[in-house]
Coordinates of C-alpha atoms in Angstrom, one line a residue:
Chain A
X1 CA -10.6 18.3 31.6
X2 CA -12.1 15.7 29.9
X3 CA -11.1 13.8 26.9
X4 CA -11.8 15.4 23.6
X5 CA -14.8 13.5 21.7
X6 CA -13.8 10.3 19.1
X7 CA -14.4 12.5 16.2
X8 CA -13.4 11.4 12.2
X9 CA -11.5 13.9 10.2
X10 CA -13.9 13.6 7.9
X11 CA -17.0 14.4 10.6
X12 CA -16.9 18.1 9.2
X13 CA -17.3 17.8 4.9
X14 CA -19.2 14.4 5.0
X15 CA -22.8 15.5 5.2
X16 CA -24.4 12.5 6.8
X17 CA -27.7 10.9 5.0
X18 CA -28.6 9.9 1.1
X19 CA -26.6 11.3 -1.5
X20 CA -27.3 10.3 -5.2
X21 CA -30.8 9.4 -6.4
X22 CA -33.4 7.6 -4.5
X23 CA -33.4 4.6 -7.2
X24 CA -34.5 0.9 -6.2
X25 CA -30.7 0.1 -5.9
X26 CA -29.3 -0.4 -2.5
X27 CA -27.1 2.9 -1.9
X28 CA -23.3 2.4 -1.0
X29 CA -22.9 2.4 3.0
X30 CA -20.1 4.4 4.2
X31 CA -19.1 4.6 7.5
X32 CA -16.8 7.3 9.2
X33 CA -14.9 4.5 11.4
X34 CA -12.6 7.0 14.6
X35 CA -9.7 4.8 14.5
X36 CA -6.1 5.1 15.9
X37 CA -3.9 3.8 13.2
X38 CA -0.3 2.8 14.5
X39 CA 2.9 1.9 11.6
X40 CA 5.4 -0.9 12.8
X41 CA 8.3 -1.9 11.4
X42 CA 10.2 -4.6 12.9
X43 CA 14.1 -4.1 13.5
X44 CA 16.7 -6.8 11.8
X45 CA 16.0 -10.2 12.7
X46 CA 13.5 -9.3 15.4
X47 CA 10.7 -10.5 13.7
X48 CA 10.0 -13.7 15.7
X49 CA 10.1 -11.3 19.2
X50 CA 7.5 -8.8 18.1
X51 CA 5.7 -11.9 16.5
X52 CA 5.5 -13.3 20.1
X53 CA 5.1 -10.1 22.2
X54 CA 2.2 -8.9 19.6
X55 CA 0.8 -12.3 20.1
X56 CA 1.0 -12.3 24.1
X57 CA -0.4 -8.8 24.4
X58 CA -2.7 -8.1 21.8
X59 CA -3.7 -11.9 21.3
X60 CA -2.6 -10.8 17.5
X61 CA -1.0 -13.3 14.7
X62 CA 0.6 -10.9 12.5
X63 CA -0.2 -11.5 9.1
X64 CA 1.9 -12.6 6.2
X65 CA 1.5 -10.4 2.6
X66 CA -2.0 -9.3 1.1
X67 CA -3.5 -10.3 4.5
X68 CA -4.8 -8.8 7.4
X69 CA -5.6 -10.1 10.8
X70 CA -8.1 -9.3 14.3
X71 CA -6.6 -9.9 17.7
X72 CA -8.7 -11.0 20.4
X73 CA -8.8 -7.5 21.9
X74 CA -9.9 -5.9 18.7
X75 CA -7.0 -4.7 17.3
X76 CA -6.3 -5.0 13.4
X77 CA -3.0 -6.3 12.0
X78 CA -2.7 -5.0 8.0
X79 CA 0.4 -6.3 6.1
X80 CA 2.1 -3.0 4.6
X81 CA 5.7 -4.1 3.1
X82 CA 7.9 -6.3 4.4
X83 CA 8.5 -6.7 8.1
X84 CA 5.7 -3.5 8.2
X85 CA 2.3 -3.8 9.5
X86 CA -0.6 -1.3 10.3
X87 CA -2.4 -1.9 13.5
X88 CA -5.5 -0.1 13.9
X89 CA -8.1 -0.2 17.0
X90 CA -11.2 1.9 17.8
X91 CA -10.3 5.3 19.4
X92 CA -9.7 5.9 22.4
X93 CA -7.3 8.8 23.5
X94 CA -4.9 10.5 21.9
X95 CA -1.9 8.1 21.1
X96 CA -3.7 6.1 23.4
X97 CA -2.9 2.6 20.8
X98 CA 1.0 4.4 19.8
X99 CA 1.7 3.8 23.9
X100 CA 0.3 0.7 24.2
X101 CA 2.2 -0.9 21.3
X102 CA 5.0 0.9 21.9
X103 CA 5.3 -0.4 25.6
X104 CA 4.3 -4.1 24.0
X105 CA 7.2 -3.7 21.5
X106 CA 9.8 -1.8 22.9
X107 CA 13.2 -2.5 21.4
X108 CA 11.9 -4.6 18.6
X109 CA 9.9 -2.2 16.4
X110 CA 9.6 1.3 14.9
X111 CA 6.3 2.7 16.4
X112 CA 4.8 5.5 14.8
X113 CA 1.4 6.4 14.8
X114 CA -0.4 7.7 12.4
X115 CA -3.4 8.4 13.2
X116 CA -3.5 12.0 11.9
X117 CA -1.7 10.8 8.7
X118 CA -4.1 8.4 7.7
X119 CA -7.7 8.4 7.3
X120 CA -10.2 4.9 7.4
X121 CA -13.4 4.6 5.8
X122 CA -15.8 1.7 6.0
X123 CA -17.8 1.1 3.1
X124 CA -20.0 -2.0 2.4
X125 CA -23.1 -3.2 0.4
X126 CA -24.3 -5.3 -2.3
X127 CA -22.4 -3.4 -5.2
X128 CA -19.3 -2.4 -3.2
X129 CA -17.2 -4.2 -5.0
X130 CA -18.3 -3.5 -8.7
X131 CA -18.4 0.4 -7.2
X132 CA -14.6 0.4 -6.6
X133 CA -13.6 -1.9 -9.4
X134 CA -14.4 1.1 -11.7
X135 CA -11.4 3.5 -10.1
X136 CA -9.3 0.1 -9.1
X137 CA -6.9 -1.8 -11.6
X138 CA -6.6 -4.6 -8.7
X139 CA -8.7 -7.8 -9.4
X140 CA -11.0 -7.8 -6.6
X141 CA -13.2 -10.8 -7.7
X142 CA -13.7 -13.2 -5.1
X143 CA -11.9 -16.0 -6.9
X144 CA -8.5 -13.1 -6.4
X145 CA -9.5 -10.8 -3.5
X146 CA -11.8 -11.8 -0.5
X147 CA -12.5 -11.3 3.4
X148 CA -9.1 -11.4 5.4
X149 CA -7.1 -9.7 1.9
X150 CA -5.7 -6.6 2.2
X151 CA -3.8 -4.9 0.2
X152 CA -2.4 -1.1 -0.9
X153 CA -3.0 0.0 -4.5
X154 CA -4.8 2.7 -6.5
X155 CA -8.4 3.7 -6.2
X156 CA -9.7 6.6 -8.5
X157 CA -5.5 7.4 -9.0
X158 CA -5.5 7.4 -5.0
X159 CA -2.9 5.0 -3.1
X160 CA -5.4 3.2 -0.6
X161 CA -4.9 0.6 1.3
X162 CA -7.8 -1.7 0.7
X163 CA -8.8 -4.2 3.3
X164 CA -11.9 -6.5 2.4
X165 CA -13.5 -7.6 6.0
X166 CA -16.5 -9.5 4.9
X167 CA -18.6 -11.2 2.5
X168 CA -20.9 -8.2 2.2
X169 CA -18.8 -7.4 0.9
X170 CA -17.5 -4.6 3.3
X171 CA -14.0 -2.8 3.2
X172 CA -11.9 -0.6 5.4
X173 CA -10.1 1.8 2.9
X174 CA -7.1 3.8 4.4
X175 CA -5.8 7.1 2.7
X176 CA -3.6 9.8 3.2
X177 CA -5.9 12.2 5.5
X178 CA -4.5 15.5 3.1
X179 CA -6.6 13.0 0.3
X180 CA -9.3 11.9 2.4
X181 CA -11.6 14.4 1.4
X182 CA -11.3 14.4 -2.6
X183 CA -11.2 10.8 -1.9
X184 CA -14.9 10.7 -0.6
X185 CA -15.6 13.3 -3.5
X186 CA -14.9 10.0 -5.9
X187 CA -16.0 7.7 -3.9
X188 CA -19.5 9.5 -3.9
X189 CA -19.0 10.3 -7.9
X190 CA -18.4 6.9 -8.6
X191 CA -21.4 5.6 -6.6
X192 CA -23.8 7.9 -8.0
X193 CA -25.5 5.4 -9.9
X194 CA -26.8 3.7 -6.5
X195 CA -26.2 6.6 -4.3
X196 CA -24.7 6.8 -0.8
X197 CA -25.5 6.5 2.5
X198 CA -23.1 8.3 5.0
X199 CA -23.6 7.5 8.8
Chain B
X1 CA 0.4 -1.3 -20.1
X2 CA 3.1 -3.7 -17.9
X3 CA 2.0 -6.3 -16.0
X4 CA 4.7 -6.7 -13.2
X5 CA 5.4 -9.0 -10.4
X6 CA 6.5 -7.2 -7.4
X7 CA 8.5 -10.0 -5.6
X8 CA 6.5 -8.9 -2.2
X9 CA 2.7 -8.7 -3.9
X10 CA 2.7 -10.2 -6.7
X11 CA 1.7 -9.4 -10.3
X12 CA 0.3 -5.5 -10.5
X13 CA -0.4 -2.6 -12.8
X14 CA 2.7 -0.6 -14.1
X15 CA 0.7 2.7 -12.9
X16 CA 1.6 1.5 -9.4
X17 CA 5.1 1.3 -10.0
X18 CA 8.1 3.9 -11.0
X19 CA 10.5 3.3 -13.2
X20 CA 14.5 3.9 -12.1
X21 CA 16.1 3.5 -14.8
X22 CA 19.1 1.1 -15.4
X23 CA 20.3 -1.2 -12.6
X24 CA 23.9 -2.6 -12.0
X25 CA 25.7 1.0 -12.6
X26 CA 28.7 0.3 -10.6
X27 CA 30.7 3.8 -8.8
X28 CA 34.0 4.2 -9.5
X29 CA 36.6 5.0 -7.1
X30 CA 38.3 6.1 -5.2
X31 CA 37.9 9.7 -6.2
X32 CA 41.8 10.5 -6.8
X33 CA 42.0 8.0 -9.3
X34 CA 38.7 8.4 -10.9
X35 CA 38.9 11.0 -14.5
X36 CA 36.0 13.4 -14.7
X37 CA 35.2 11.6 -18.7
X38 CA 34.8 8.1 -16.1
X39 CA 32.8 10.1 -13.4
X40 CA 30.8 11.9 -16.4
X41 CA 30.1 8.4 -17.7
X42 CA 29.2 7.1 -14.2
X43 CA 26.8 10.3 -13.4
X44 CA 25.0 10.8 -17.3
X45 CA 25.4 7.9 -19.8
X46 CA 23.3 5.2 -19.8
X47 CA 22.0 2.2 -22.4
X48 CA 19.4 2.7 -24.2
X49 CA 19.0 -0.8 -26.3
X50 CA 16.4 -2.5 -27.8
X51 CA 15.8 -5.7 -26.3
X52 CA 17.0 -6.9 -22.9
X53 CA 17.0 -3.7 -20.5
X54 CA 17.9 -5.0 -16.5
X55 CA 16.5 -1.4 -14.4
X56 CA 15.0 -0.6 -11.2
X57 CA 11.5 -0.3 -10.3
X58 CA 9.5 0.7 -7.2
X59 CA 6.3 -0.2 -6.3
X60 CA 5.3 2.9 -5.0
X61 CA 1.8 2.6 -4.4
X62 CA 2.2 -0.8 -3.0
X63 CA 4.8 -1.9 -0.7
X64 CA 7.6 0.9 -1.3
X65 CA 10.3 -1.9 -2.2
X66 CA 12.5 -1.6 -5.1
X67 CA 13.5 -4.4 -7.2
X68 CA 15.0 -5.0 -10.6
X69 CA 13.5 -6.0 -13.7
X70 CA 14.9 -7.7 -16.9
X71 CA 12.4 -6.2 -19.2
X72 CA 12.6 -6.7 -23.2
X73 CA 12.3 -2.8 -24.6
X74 CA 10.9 -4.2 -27.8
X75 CA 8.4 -6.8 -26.8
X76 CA 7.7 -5.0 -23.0
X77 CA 8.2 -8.7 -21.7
X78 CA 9.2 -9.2 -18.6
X79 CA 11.8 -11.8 -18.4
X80 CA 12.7 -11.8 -14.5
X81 CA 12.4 -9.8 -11.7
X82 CA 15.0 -10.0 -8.9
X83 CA 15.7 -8.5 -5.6
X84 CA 17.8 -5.0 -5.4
X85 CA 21.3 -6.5 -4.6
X86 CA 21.1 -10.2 -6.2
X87 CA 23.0 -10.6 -9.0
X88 CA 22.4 -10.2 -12.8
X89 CA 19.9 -13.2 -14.1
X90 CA 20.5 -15.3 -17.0
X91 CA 17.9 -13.5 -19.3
X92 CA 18.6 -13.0 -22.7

């Protein structure tokens, strides 16, 4: 038996293509990312250990607040709270990223994954960032919020965790998966000015 | 609207955050010794001043911590905010 495709729980509602009118802006990309998204939480005073074992097998600095962080090996650290971290990676197998950071950490963290519980989207272009301001009471100006920031808060009365990952400027935005879907619904109201491409 | 500094992400919108109402309420005890008017006061009564208000807050969609706040109920300024179990700050 084979394994079952990388599919995104979105793959079903999001109709790929343009949505919106076919204006001269540049249409807000989004992208339907299949990640594996794994919670850690360090036990007491085992921070420096997972620190260390995150750093020898993931080649992964673990980021301090607001920030987030790419291991050699492709695997994204994203300060949550304090001593908690999301680590994300492309998918691969079911739990295939839980067993792999749970055998890393074992004894020094909480592992749960979460990658039925959370949903990623990807969404870049030249008017990202004025697109999300209008559903987001966080300051994402690039003299406050840049590439390498990330950080959970409200987008269109949504808690999502909003990491920006480059200049683009691009973002990964994480959401409950039971919100995912009206989530894209305002995330495709919101843009209708430019429009959206999905895919 | 607040503008509060959660001591983990810094300053952020009050519509990110609950309110838990007033910090510091000690229990009493041990239950033997404790009258049901102490217990009553304990469990339902609670300040409700204007001016300097210490309470709980959680940043709920943000880190999940709670913290205290010494919050004027007049003004809405915010005169400190502290960690769960420090003690009382010298705000007046």
């Amino acid at each position: 038996m084979s394994a079952p495709e990388p599919l995104h729980p979105l793959a079903s509602v999001a109709r790929p293509g343009r949505h919106g009118p076919a204006g001269s802006l540049t249409p807000l990309h989004i992208e339907l990312p299949a990640r594996e998204i794994v919670q850690v939480l360090v036990r007491r005073d085992r921070s420096e250990d997972l620190a260390a074992a995150l750093r020898r097998d993931f080649a992964l600095a673990l980021p301090g607040p607001g920030r987030a962080a790419t291991g050699g090996d492709g695997v994204t650290a994203i300060w949550i709270q304090e001593g908690g971290w999301y680590l994300h990676a492309s998918r691969t197998g079911e739990a295939a990223l839980a067993a792999r950071v749970a055998a890393s950490c074992a004894g020094l963290a909480t592992i749960d994954d979460q990658s039925h519980g959370r949903t990623m989207l990807r969404v870049s272009g030249p008017r990202a960032r004025e697109i999300l301001s209008r559903g987001c009471r966080l300051d994402l100006h690039p003299r406050a919020f840049g590439p390498g920031r990330a950080t959970t808060t409200m987008l269109g009365h949504i808690a999502c965790l909003v990491h920006q990952t480059d200049e683009t400027p691009a973002y990964e935005l994480t959401v409950y998966a039971t919100l995912a879907a009206t989530f894209l619904d305002w995330l495709i109201e919101t843009a209708a000015e430019d429009g959206v491409e999905i895919g | 609207m607040l503008l509060i500094a959660c001591p983990h992400c810094g300053p952020r919108d009050e519509a990110e955050f609950v309110c838990g109402g007033q910090t510091h309420i000690a229990r009493p005890g041990p239950p033997e010794t404790t009258s049901d008017a102490q217990w009553a006061r304990y469990l339902f009564e609670r300040d409700n001043p204007k001016g300097l208000h210490l309470e709980r807050w959680l940043h709920r969609h943000g880190c999940g911590q709670w913290f205290n706040v010494a919050r004027d109920t007049l003004t809405h300024e915010v005169k400190a905010v502290y960690g769960l179990l420090d003690t009382r700050p010298d705000v007046t």
